[in-house]
């Protein structure tokens, strides 16, 4: 059994084929982080991409997922639907280096288009899987994802669809999860990591970033820098706010705080 510190990596590194990029003046290549991108190396089974809104972490993550072969809108490698062609061409200029072993499972989850994934599953389930009485939704807990709350449908995918020995690329999975559910996701991630799975996650959640032994890459301007959890704004701002909420509210709201009673 491999742990999060073990060598079981399906994706070793990703390179930007800079000499093939037609222009660094157009999107997504005009993003500072892409302009400077050469290689992202993965050394742990859990890797986080973090940074402020607009730094390009979701764009980079989408490019990695699409370069691997996932539908840019999300789902498994077998999902081929196209609701709206809004993904960038970055994946066409990325070269991925795979590990020795191939994963038996995989999923690309992105919060913004998960509704489209759920709809596609319902459309496929209008008839059972050929040659059986099973429906695709059976792999997601047995109920239509549209018949569950947003958070429940996310968590059903983590618990039921993620089967281990897989590569899981997640874009802001905390978007629909309560803090308690985020902690439950940590437990599920650990179970899957012990089953030889690899995670690459773009997130704003300091709860998820606390996963022990993970690599955290901060995307900031033209740099992708490895950092500790305690050195991220996500951690320091959240900790400062919760430690002295009254002080932070006074600084944020000024003369409007405290409100008249």
PDB file of C-alpha atoms in Angstrom:
ATOM      1  CA  UNK A   1       0.000   0.000   0.000  1.00  0.00           C
ATOM      2  CA  UNK A   2       1.281   3.458  -0.852  1.00  0.00           C
ATOM      3  CA  UNK A   3       0.701   6.472   1.365  1.00  0.00           C
ATOM      4  CA  UNK A   4       0.549  10.129   0.419  1.00  0.00           C
ATOM      5  CA  UNK A   5       4.341  10.073   0.668  1.00  0.00           C
ATOM      6  CA  UNK A   6       4.721   7.153  -1.721  1.00  0.00           C
ATOM      7  CA  UNK A   7       5.680   7.111  -5.393  1.00  0.00           C
ATOM      8  CA  UNK A   8       2.276   6.194  -6.830  1.00  0.00           C
ATOM      9  CA  UNK A   9       1.892   9.108  -9.253  1.00  0.00           C
ATOM     10  CA  UNK A  10       0.010   8.834 -12.512  1.00  0.00           C
ATOM     11  CA  UNK A  11       0.902  12.380 -13.553  1.00  0.00           C
ATOM     12  CA  UNK A  12       4.561  13.251 -12.990  1.00  0.00           C
ATOM     13  CA  UNK A  13       4.794  16.676 -14.579  1.00  0.00           C
ATOM     14  CA  UNK A  14       3.267  18.936 -17.189  1.00  0.00           C
ATOM     15  CA  UNK A  15       5.228  21.167 -19.565  1.00  0.00           C
ATOM     16  CA  UNK A  16       4.114  24.143 -21.616  1.00  0.00           C
ATOM     17  CA  UNK A  17       5.332  23.780 -25.207  1.00  0.00           C
ATOM     18  CA  UNK A  18       6.361  27.409 -25.324  1.00  0.00           C
ATOM     19  CA  UNK A  19       7.907  27.256 -28.792  1.00  0.00           C
ATOM     20  CA  UNK A  20       4.545  26.183 -30.227  1.00  0.00           C
ATOM     21  CA  UNK A  21       2.436  28.902 -28.586  1.00  0.00           C
ATOM     22  CA  UNK A  22       1.180  31.155 -31.403  1.00  0.00           C
ATOM     23  CA  UNK A  23       1.120  34.316 -29.268  1.00  0.00           C
ATOM     24  CA  UNK A  24       1.539  35.267 -25.635  1.00  0.00           C
ATOM     25  CA  UNK A  25      -0.650  38.331 -26.216  1.00  0.00           C
ATOM     26  CA  UNK A  26      -3.975  36.468 -26.348  1.00  0.00           C
ATOM     27  CA  UNK A  27      -5.948  34.493 -23.758  1.00  0.00           C
ATOM     28  CA  UNK A  28      -5.042  32.236 -22.029  1.00  0.00           C
ATOM     29  CA  UNK A  29      -1.376  32.740 -22.851  1.00  0.00           C
ATOM     30  CA  UNK A  30      -1.496  36.387 -21.765  1.00  0.00           C
ATOM     31  CA  UNK A  31      -2.160  35.361 -18.175  1.00  0.00           C
ATOM     32  CA  UNK A  32       1.035  36.140 -16.228  1.00  0.00           C
ATOM     33  CA  UNK A  33       1.208  32.637 -14.762  1.00  0.00           C
ATOM     34  CA  UNK A  34       0.952  31.072 -18.232  1.00  0.00           C
ATOM     35  CA  UNK A  35       3.423  33.516 -19.750  1.00  0.00           C
ATOM     36  CA  UNK A  36       6.033  32.300 -17.293  1.00  0.00           C
ATOM     37  CA  UNK A  37       4.956  28.646 -17.190  1.00  0.00           C
ATOM     38  CA  UNK A  38       7.525  26.032 -18.089  1.00  0.00           C
ATOM     39  CA  UNK A  39       6.896  22.953 -15.919  1.00  0.00           C
ATOM     40  CA  UNK A  40       4.756  21.944 -12.976  1.00  0.00           C
ATOM     41  CA  UNK A  41       6.213  18.882 -11.258  1.00  0.00           C
ATOM     42  CA  UNK A  42       4.052  16.662  -9.058  1.00  0.00           C
ATOM     43  CA  UNK A  43       5.791  14.871  -6.205  1.00  0.00           C
ATOM     44  CA  UNK A  44       2.946  14.057  -3.815  1.00  0.00           C
ATOM     45  CA  UNK A  45      -0.307  12.211  -4.250  1.00  0.00           C
ATOM     46  CA  UNK A  46      -2.203  15.365  -3.242  1.00  0.00           C
ATOM     47  CA  UNK A  47      -1.337  18.709  -4.824  1.00  0.00           C
ATOM     48  CA  UNK A  48      -3.198  21.991  -4.352  1.00  0.00           C
ATOM     49  CA  UNK A  49      -3.180  24.988  -6.687  1.00  0.00           C
ATOM     50  CA  UNK A  50      -4.126  28.108  -4.754  1.00  0.00           C
ATOM     51  CA  UNK A  51      -4.228  31.831  -5.374  1.00  0.00           C
ATOM     52  CA  UNK A  52      -6.483  34.839  -5.669  1.00  0.00           C
ATOM     53  CA  UNK A  53      -9.364  34.995  -8.135  1.00  0.00           C
ATOM     54  CA  UNK A  54      -8.107  35.659 -11.634  1.00  0.00           C
ATOM     55  CA  UNK A  55      -4.619  34.245 -11.164  1.00  0.00           C
ATOM     56  CA  UNK A  56      -5.315  31.438 -13.625  1.00  0.00           C
ATOM     57  CA  UNK A  57      -5.431  28.384 -11.373  1.00  0.00           C
ATOM     58  CA  UNK A  58      -8.716  27.100 -12.849  1.00  0.00           C
ATOM     59  CA  UNK A  59      -7.426  27.735 -16.364  1.00  0.00           C
ATOM     60  CA  UNK A  60      -4.247  25.782 -15.652  1.00  0.00           C
ATOM     61  CA  UNK A  61      -6.205  22.977 -13.964  1.00  0.00           C
ATOM     62  CA  UNK A  62      -8.646  22.779 -16.892  1.00  0.00           C
ATOM     63  CA  UNK A  63      -5.707  22.602 -19.295  1.00  0.00           C
ATOM     64  CA  UNK A  64      -4.152  19.735 -17.350  1.00  0.00           C
ATOM     65  CA  UNK A  65      -7.468  17.847 -17.249  1.00  0.00           C
ATOM     66  CA  UNK A  66      -8.130  18.326 -20.960  1.00  0.00           C
ATOM     67  CA  UNK A  67      -4.550  17.362 -21.842  1.00  0.00           C
ATOM     68  CA  UNK A  68      -5.080  14.125 -19.905  1.00  0.00           C
ATOM     69  CA  UNK A  69      -8.199  13.457 -21.966  1.00  0.00           C
ATOM     70  CA  UNK A  70     -11.063  14.593 -19.738  1.00  0.00           C
ATOM     71  CA  UNK A  71     -14.026  16.516 -21.059  1.00  0.00           C
ATOM     72  CA  UNK A  72     -13.279  20.198 -20.281  1.00  0.00           C
ATOM     73  CA  UNK A  73     -16.729  20.497 -18.681  1.00  0.00           C
ATOM     74  CA  UNK A  74     -16.010  17.631 -16.316  1.00  0.00           C
ATOM     75  CA  UNK A  75     -16.867  13.999 -15.748  1.00  0.00           C
ATOM     76  CA  UNK A  76     -15.071  10.783 -16.627  1.00  0.00           C
ATOM     77  CA  UNK A  77     -12.918  10.066 -19.645  1.00  0.00           C
ATOM     78  CA  UNK A  78     -16.015   8.654 -21.341  1.00  0.00           C
ATOM     79  CA  UNK A  79     -18.027  11.884 -21.097  1.00  0.00           C
ATOM     80  CA  UNK A  80     -18.104  13.612 -24.466  1.00  0.00           C
ATOM     81  CA  UNK A  81     -20.889  16.181 -24.153  1.00  0.00           C
ATOM     82  CA  UNK A  82     -20.360  19.834 -25.050  1.00  0.00           C
ATOM     83  CA  UNK A  83     -22.828  22.278 -23.549  1.00  0.00           C
ATOM     84  CA  UNK A  84     -20.833  25.416 -24.238  1.00  0.00           C
ATOM     85  CA  UNK A  85     -17.350  25.549 -25.705  1.00  0.00           C
ATOM     86  CA  UNK A  86     -15.910  27.949 -23.146  1.00  0.00           C
ATOM     87  CA  UNK A  87     -12.645  26.157 -22.426  1.00  0.00           C
ATOM     88  CA  UNK A  88      -9.331  27.592 -23.548  1.00  0.00           C
ATOM     89  CA  UNK A  89      -6.858  26.098 -25.992  1.00  0.00           C
ATOM     90  CA  UNK A  90      -4.146  25.788 -23.331  1.00  0.00           C
ATOM     91  CA  UNK A  91      -4.391  21.993 -23.263  1.00  0.00           C
ATOM     92  CA  UNK A  92      -3.239  21.829 -26.890  1.00  0.00           C
ATOM     93  CA  UNK A  93       0.128  23.221 -25.819  1.00  0.00           C
ATOM     94  CA  UNK A  94       0.671  21.114 -22.714  1.00  0.00           C
ATOM     95  CA  UNK A  95       2.738  17.941 -22.666  1.00  0.00           C
ATOM     96  CA  UNK A  96       2.052  15.611 -19.790  1.00  0.00           C
ATOM     97  CA  UNK A  97       4.460  13.023 -18.417  1.00  0.00           C
ATOM     98  CA  UNK A  98       2.639   9.982 -17.095  1.00  0.00           C
ATOM     99  CA  UNK A  99       3.830   7.555 -14.468  1.00  0.00           C
ATOM    100  CA  UNK A 100       4.699   3.925 -15.047  1.00  0.00           C
ATOM    101  CA  UNK A 101       1.302   2.619 -13.987  1.00  0.00           C
ATOM    102  CA  UNK A 102      -1.973   3.673 -15.543  1.00  0.00           C
ATOM    103  CA  UNK A 103      -4.918   4.673 -13.332  1.00  0.00           C
ATOM    104  CA  UNK A 104      -7.998   2.480 -13.302  1.00  0.00           C
ATOM    105  CA  UNK A 105     -10.297   5.399 -12.514  1.00  0.00           C
ATOM    106  CA  UNK A 106     -10.465   9.129 -13.043  1.00  0.00           C
ATOM    107  CA  UNK A 107     -12.726  12.144 -12.789  1.00  0.00           C
ATOM    108  CA  UNK A 108     -12.553  15.849 -13.525  1.00  0.00           C
ATOM    109  CA  UNK A 109     -14.889  17.790 -11.229  1.00  0.00           C
ATOM    110  CA  UNK A 110     -15.414  21.493 -11.751  1.00  0.00           C
ATOM    111  CA  UNK A 111     -17.961  23.315  -9.658  1.00  0.00           C
ATOM    112  CA  UNK A 112     -19.112  25.748 -12.347  1.00  0.00           C
ATOM    113  CA  UNK A 113     -20.207  23.077 -14.837  1.00  0.00           C
ATOM    114  CA  UNK A 114     -21.248  20.254 -12.514  1.00  0.00           C
ATOM    115  CA  UNK A 115     -24.902  20.910 -13.371  1.00  0.00           C
ATOM    116  CA  UNK A 116     -24.097  20.011 -16.979  1.00  0.00           C
ATOM    117  CA  UNK A 117     -22.486  16.750 -15.873  1.00  0.00           C
ATOM    118  CA  UNK A 118     -25.588  15.834 -13.854  1.00  0.00           C
ATOM    119  CA  UNK A 119     -27.821  16.625 -16.827  1.00  0.00           C
ATOM    120  CA  UNK A 120     -25.699  14.488 -19.146  1.00  0.00           C
ATOM    121  CA  UNK A 121     -25.956  11.527 -16.755  1.00  0.00           C
ATOM    122  CA  UNK A 122     -29.750  11.883 -16.653  1.00  0.00           C
ATOM    123  CA  UNK A 123     -29.876  11.952 -20.454  1.00  0.00           C
ATOM    124  CA  UNK A 124     -27.764   8.805 -20.707  1.00  0.00           C
ATOM    125  CA  UNK A 125     -29.951   7.116 -18.082  1.00  0.00           C
ATOM    126  CA  UNK A 126     -33.108   7.428 -20.154  1.00  0.00           C
ATOM    127  CA  UNK A 127     -32.242   3.815 -20.968  1.00  0.00           C
ATOM    128  CA  UNK A 128     -30.144   1.395 -18.861  1.00  0.00           C
ATOM    129  CA  UNK A 129     -26.523   0.640 -19.711  1.00  0.00           C
ATOM    130  CA  UNK A 130     -26.403  -1.637 -22.743  1.00  0.00           C
ATOM    131  CA  UNK A 131     -26.406  -5.305 -21.778  1.00  0.00           C
ATOM    132  CA  UNK A 132     -27.455  -4.731 -18.177  1.00  0.00           C
ATOM    133  CA  UNK A 133     -30.180  -3.370 -15.965  1.00  0.00           C
ATOM    134  CA  UNK A 134     -27.860  -0.814 -14.408  1.00  0.00           C
ATOM    135  CA  UNK A 135     -27.999   2.922 -14.846  1.00  0.00           C
ATOM    136  CA  UNK A 136     -25.061   5.300 -14.727  1.00  0.00           C
ATOM    137  CA  UNK A 137     -26.585   7.009 -11.688  1.00  0.00           C
ATOM    138  CA  UNK A 138     -26.079   3.733  -9.803  1.00  0.00           C
ATOM    139  CA  UNK A 139     -22.377   4.622  -9.717  1.00  0.00           C
ATOM    140  CA  UNK A 140     -23.278   7.935  -8.035  1.00  0.00           C
ATOM    141  CA  UNK A 141     -25.347   6.507  -5.185  1.00  0.00           C
ATOM    142  CA  UNK A 142     -28.456   5.449  -7.108  1.00  0.00           C
ATOM    143  CA  UNK A 143     -30.292   8.775  -7.289  1.00  0.00           C
ATOM    144  CA  UNK A 144     -30.249  11.458  -9.942  1.00  0.00           C
ATOM    145  CA  UNK A 145     -27.751  14.144  -8.991  1.00  0.00           C
ATOM    146  CA  UNK A 146     -30.441  16.684  -9.827  1.00  0.00           C
ATOM    147  CA  UNK A 147     -32.676  15.183  -7.125  1.00  0.00           C
ATOM    148  CA  UNK A 148     -30.120  16.011  -4.432  1.00  0.00           C
ATOM    149  CA  UNK A 149     -28.899  19.295  -3.068  1.00  0.00           C
ATOM    150  CA  UNK A 150     -25.804  20.732  -4.705  1.00  0.00           C
ATOM    151  CA  UNK A 151     -23.651  19.678  -1.776  1.00  0.00           C
ATOM    152  CA  UNK A 152     -25.196  16.214  -1.553  1.00  0.00           C
ATOM    153  CA  UNK A 153     -24.609  15.584  -5.248  1.00  0.00           C
ATOM    154  CA  UNK A 154     -20.967  16.619  -4.939  1.00  0.00           C
ATOM    155  CA  UNK A 155     -20.447  14.355  -1.957  1.00  0.00           C
ATOM    156  CA  UNK A 156     -22.254  11.433  -3.614  1.00  0.00           C
ATOM    157  CA  UNK A 157     -19.713  11.633  -6.412  1.00  0.00           C
ATOM    158  CA  UNK A 158     -16.773  11.621  -3.983  1.00  0.00           C
ATOM    159  CA  UNK A 159     -18.145   8.691  -1.984  1.00  0.00           C
ATOM    160  CA  UNK A 160     -19.719   6.502  -4.658  1.00  0.00           C
ATOM    161  CA  UNK A 161     -18.133   7.327  -8.018  1.00  0.00           C
ATOM    162  CA  UNK A 162     -14.501   7.726  -6.956  1.00  0.00           C
ATOM    163  CA  UNK A 163     -13.310   4.144  -6.736  1.00  0.00           C
ATOM    164  CA  UNK A 164      -9.600   4.367  -6.006  1.00  0.00           C
ATOM    165  CA  UNK A 165      -6.471   3.770  -8.098  1.00  0.00           C
ATOM    166  CA  UNK A 166      -7.491   6.898  -9.958  1.00  0.00           C
ATOM    167  CA  UNK A 167      -6.486  10.407 -10.904  1.00  0.00           C
ATOM    168  CA  UNK A 168      -8.929  13.008  -9.633  1.00  0.00           C
ATOM    169  CA  UNK A 169      -8.716  16.605 -10.793  1.00  0.00           C
ATOM    170  CA  UNK A 170     -10.987  18.882  -8.764  1.00  0.00           C
ATOM    171  CA  UNK A 171     -11.746  22.557  -9.345  1.00  0.00           C
ATOM    172  CA  UNK A 172     -13.044  24.219  -6.166  1.00  0.00           C
ATOM    173  CA  UNK A 173     -14.780  21.111  -4.768  1.00  0.00           C
ATOM    174  CA  UNK A 174     -15.568  23.069  -1.588  1.00  0.00           C
ATOM    175  CA  UNK A 175     -17.962  25.354  -3.488  1.00  0.00           C
ATOM    176  CA  UNK A 176     -21.045  23.382  -2.426  1.00  0.00           C
ATOM    177  CA  UNK A 177     -19.744  21.875   0.804  1.00  0.00           C
ATOM    178  CA  UNK A 178     -20.245  23.007   4.383  1.00  0.00           C
ATOM    179  CA  UNK A 179     -17.150  23.099   6.616  1.00  0.00           C
ATOM    180  CA  UNK A 180     -18.212  19.771   8.118  1.00  0.00           C
ATOM    181  CA  UNK A 181     -18.546  18.224   4.657  1.00  0.00           C
ATOM    182  CA  UNK A 182     -15.136  19.604   3.723  1.00  0.00           C
ATOM    183  CA  UNK A 183     -13.684  17.707   6.653  1.00  0.00           C
ATOM    184  CA  UNK A 184     -15.538  14.613   5.474  1.00  0.00           C
ATOM    185  CA  UNK A 185     -13.973  15.138   2.064  1.00  0.00           C
ATOM    186  CA  UNK A 186     -10.547  15.093   3.727  1.00  0.00           C
ATOM    187  CA  UNK A 187     -11.394  11.666   5.131  1.00  0.00           C
ATOM    188  CA  UNK A 188     -12.514  10.431   1.714  1.00  0.00           C
ATOM    189  CA  UNK A 189      -9.390  11.841   0.056  1.00  0.00           C
ATOM    190  CA  UNK A 190      -7.242   9.985   2.574  1.00  0.00           C
ATOM    191  CA  UNK A 191      -9.079   6.726   1.915  1.00  0.00           C
ATOM    192  CA  UNK A 192      -8.520   7.123  -1.813  1.00  0.00           C
ATOM    193  CA  UNK A 193      -4.879   8.179  -1.429  1.00  0.00           C
ATOM    194  CA  UNK A 194      -4.274   4.970   0.503  1.00  0.00           C
ATOM    195  CA  UNK A 195      -5.840   3.188  -2.474  1.00  0.00           C
ATOM    196  CA  UNK A 196      -3.156   4.581  -4.792  1.00  0.00           C
ATOM    197  CA  UNK A 197      -5.006   7.653  -6.040  1.00  0.00           C
ATOM    198  CA  UNK A 198      -3.637  11.038  -7.047  1.00  0.00           C
ATOM    199  CA  UNK A 199      -5.398  14.373  -6.519  1.00  0.00           C
ATOM    200  CA  UNK A 200      -4.764  17.737  -8.164  1.00  0.00           C
ATOM    201  CA  UNK A 201      -7.063  20.354  -6.641  1.00  0.00           C
ATOM    202  CA  UNK A 202      -7.635  24.064  -7.182  1.00  0.00           C
ATOM    203  CA  UNK A 203      -9.156  25.462  -4.003  1.00  0.00           C
ATOM    204  CA  UNK A 204      -9.730  28.429  -1.706  1.00  0.00           C
ATOM    205  CA  UNK A 205     -10.418  26.211   1.304  1.00  0.00           C
ATOM    206  CA  UNK A 206      -7.839  26.223   4.132  1.00  0.00           C
ATOM    207  CA  UNK A 207      -9.633  23.146   5.476  1.00  0.00           C
ATOM    208  CA  UNK A 208      -8.811  21.129   2.368  1.00  0.00           C
ATOM    209  CA  UNK A 209      -5.316  22.620   2.152  1.00  0.00           C
ATOM    210  CA  UNK A 210      -4.580  21.219   5.611  1.00  0.00           C
ATOM    211  CA  UNK A 211      -4.329  17.696   4.186  1.00  0.00           C
ATOM    212  CA  UNK A 212      -1.066  16.355   5.682  1.00  0.00           C
ATOM    213  CA  UNK A 213       1.902  15.881   3.412  1.00  0.00           C
ATOM    214  CA  UNK A 214       0.324  17.637   0.419  1.00  0.00           C
ATOM    215  CA  UNK A 215       2.102  20.075  -1.873  1.00  0.00           C
ATOM    216  CA  UNK A 216       0.603  23.556  -2.071  1.00  0.00           C
ATOM    217  CA  UNK A 217       1.516  25.663  -5.101  1.00  0.00           C
ATOM    218  CA  UNK A 218       0.693  29.358  -4.900  1.00  0.00           C
ATOM    219  CA  UNK A 219      -0.118  30.984  -8.242  1.00  0.00           C
ATOM    220  CA  UNK A 220       0.718  34.656  -7.925  1.00  0.00           C
ATOM    221  CA  UNK A 221       1.580  36.896 -10.845  1.00  0.00           C
ATOM    222  CA  UNK A 222       4.240  35.169 -12.931  1.00  0.00           C
ATOM    223  CA  UNK A 223       5.166  32.698 -10.219  1.00  0.00           C
ATOM    224  CA  UNK A 224       4.133  29.213  -9.130  1.00  0.00           C
ATOM    225  CA  UNK A 225       5.691  28.840  -5.702  1.00  0.00           C
ATOM    226  CA  UNK A 226       5.528  25.968  -3.201  1.00  0.00           C
ATOM    227  CA  UNK A 227       4.262  27.284   0.129  1.00  0.00           C
ATOM    228  CA  UNK A 228       3.210  26.036   3.534  1.00  0.00           C
ATOM    229  CA  UNK A 229      -0.442  26.245   4.568  1.00  0.00           C
ATOM    230  CA  UNK A 230       0.392  28.859   7.220  1.00  0.00           C
ATOM    231  CA  UNK A 231       1.931  31.114   4.560  1.00  0.00           C
ATOM    232  CA  UNK A 232      -1.203  31.291   2.399  1.00  0.00           C
ATOM    233  CA  UNK A 233      -3.576  34.257   2.571  1.00  0.00           C
ATOM    234  CA  UNK A 234      -6.421  31.752   2.834  1.00  0.00           C
ATOM    235  CA  UNK A 235      -5.100  30.566   6.189  1.00  0.00           C
ATOM    236  CA  UNK A 236      -3.829  33.858   7.621  1.00  0.00           C
ATOM    237  CA  UNK A 237      -6.922  35.886   6.702  1.00  0.00           C
ATOM    238  CA  UNK A 238      -9.354  33.237   7.967  1.00  0.00           C
ATOM    239  CA  UNK A 239      -7.387  32.804  11.195  1.00  0.00           C
ATOM    240  CA  UNK A 240      -7.150  36.571  11.786  1.00  0.00           C
ATOM    241  CA  UNK A 241     -10.862  37.031  11.182  1.00  0.00           C
ATOM    242  CA  UNK A 242     -11.978  34.210  13.450  1.00  0.00           C
ATOM    243  CA  UNK A 243      -9.443  35.073  16.189  1.00  0.00           C
ATOM    244  CA  UNK A 244     -10.517  38.732  16.456  1.00  0.00           C
ATOM    245  CA  UNK A 245     -13.720  39.127  14.512  1.00  0.00           C
ATOM    246  CA  UNK A 246     -14.682  42.438  16.111  1.00  0.00           C
ATOM    247  CA  UNK A 247     -11.402  44.088  15.170  1.00  0.00           C
ATOM    248  CA  UNK A 248     -11.608  42.851  11.582  1.00  0.00           C
ATOM    249  CA  UNK A 249     -15.198  44.057  11.224  1.00  0.00           C
ATOM    250  CA  UNK A 250     -14.251  47.488  12.515  1.00  0.00           C
ATOM    251  CA  UNK A 251     -11.447  47.687   9.971  1.00  0.00           C
ATOM    252  CA  UNK A 252     -13.713  46.513   7.158  1.00  0.00           C
ATOM    253  CA  UNK A 253     -16.846  48.510   7.973  1.00  0.00           C
ATOM    254  CA  UNK A 254     -15.369  51.574   9.672  1.00  0.00           C
ATOM    255  CA  UNK A 255     -17.953  54.022  10.976  1.00  0.00           C
ATOM    256  CA  UNK A 256     -20.775  51.646  10.040  1.00  0.00           C
ATOM    257  CA  UNK A 257     -19.716  49.184  12.744  1.00  0.00           C
ATOM    258  CA  UNK A 258     -21.046  48.410  15.233  1.00  0.00           C
ATOM    259  CA  UNK A 259     -24.563  49.002  13.901  1.00  0.00           C
ATOM    260  CA  UNK A 260     -27.024  51.062  15.892  1.00  0.00           C
ATOM    261  CA  UNK A 261     -29.209  48.973  18.173  1.00  0.00           C
TER     262      UNK A 261
END
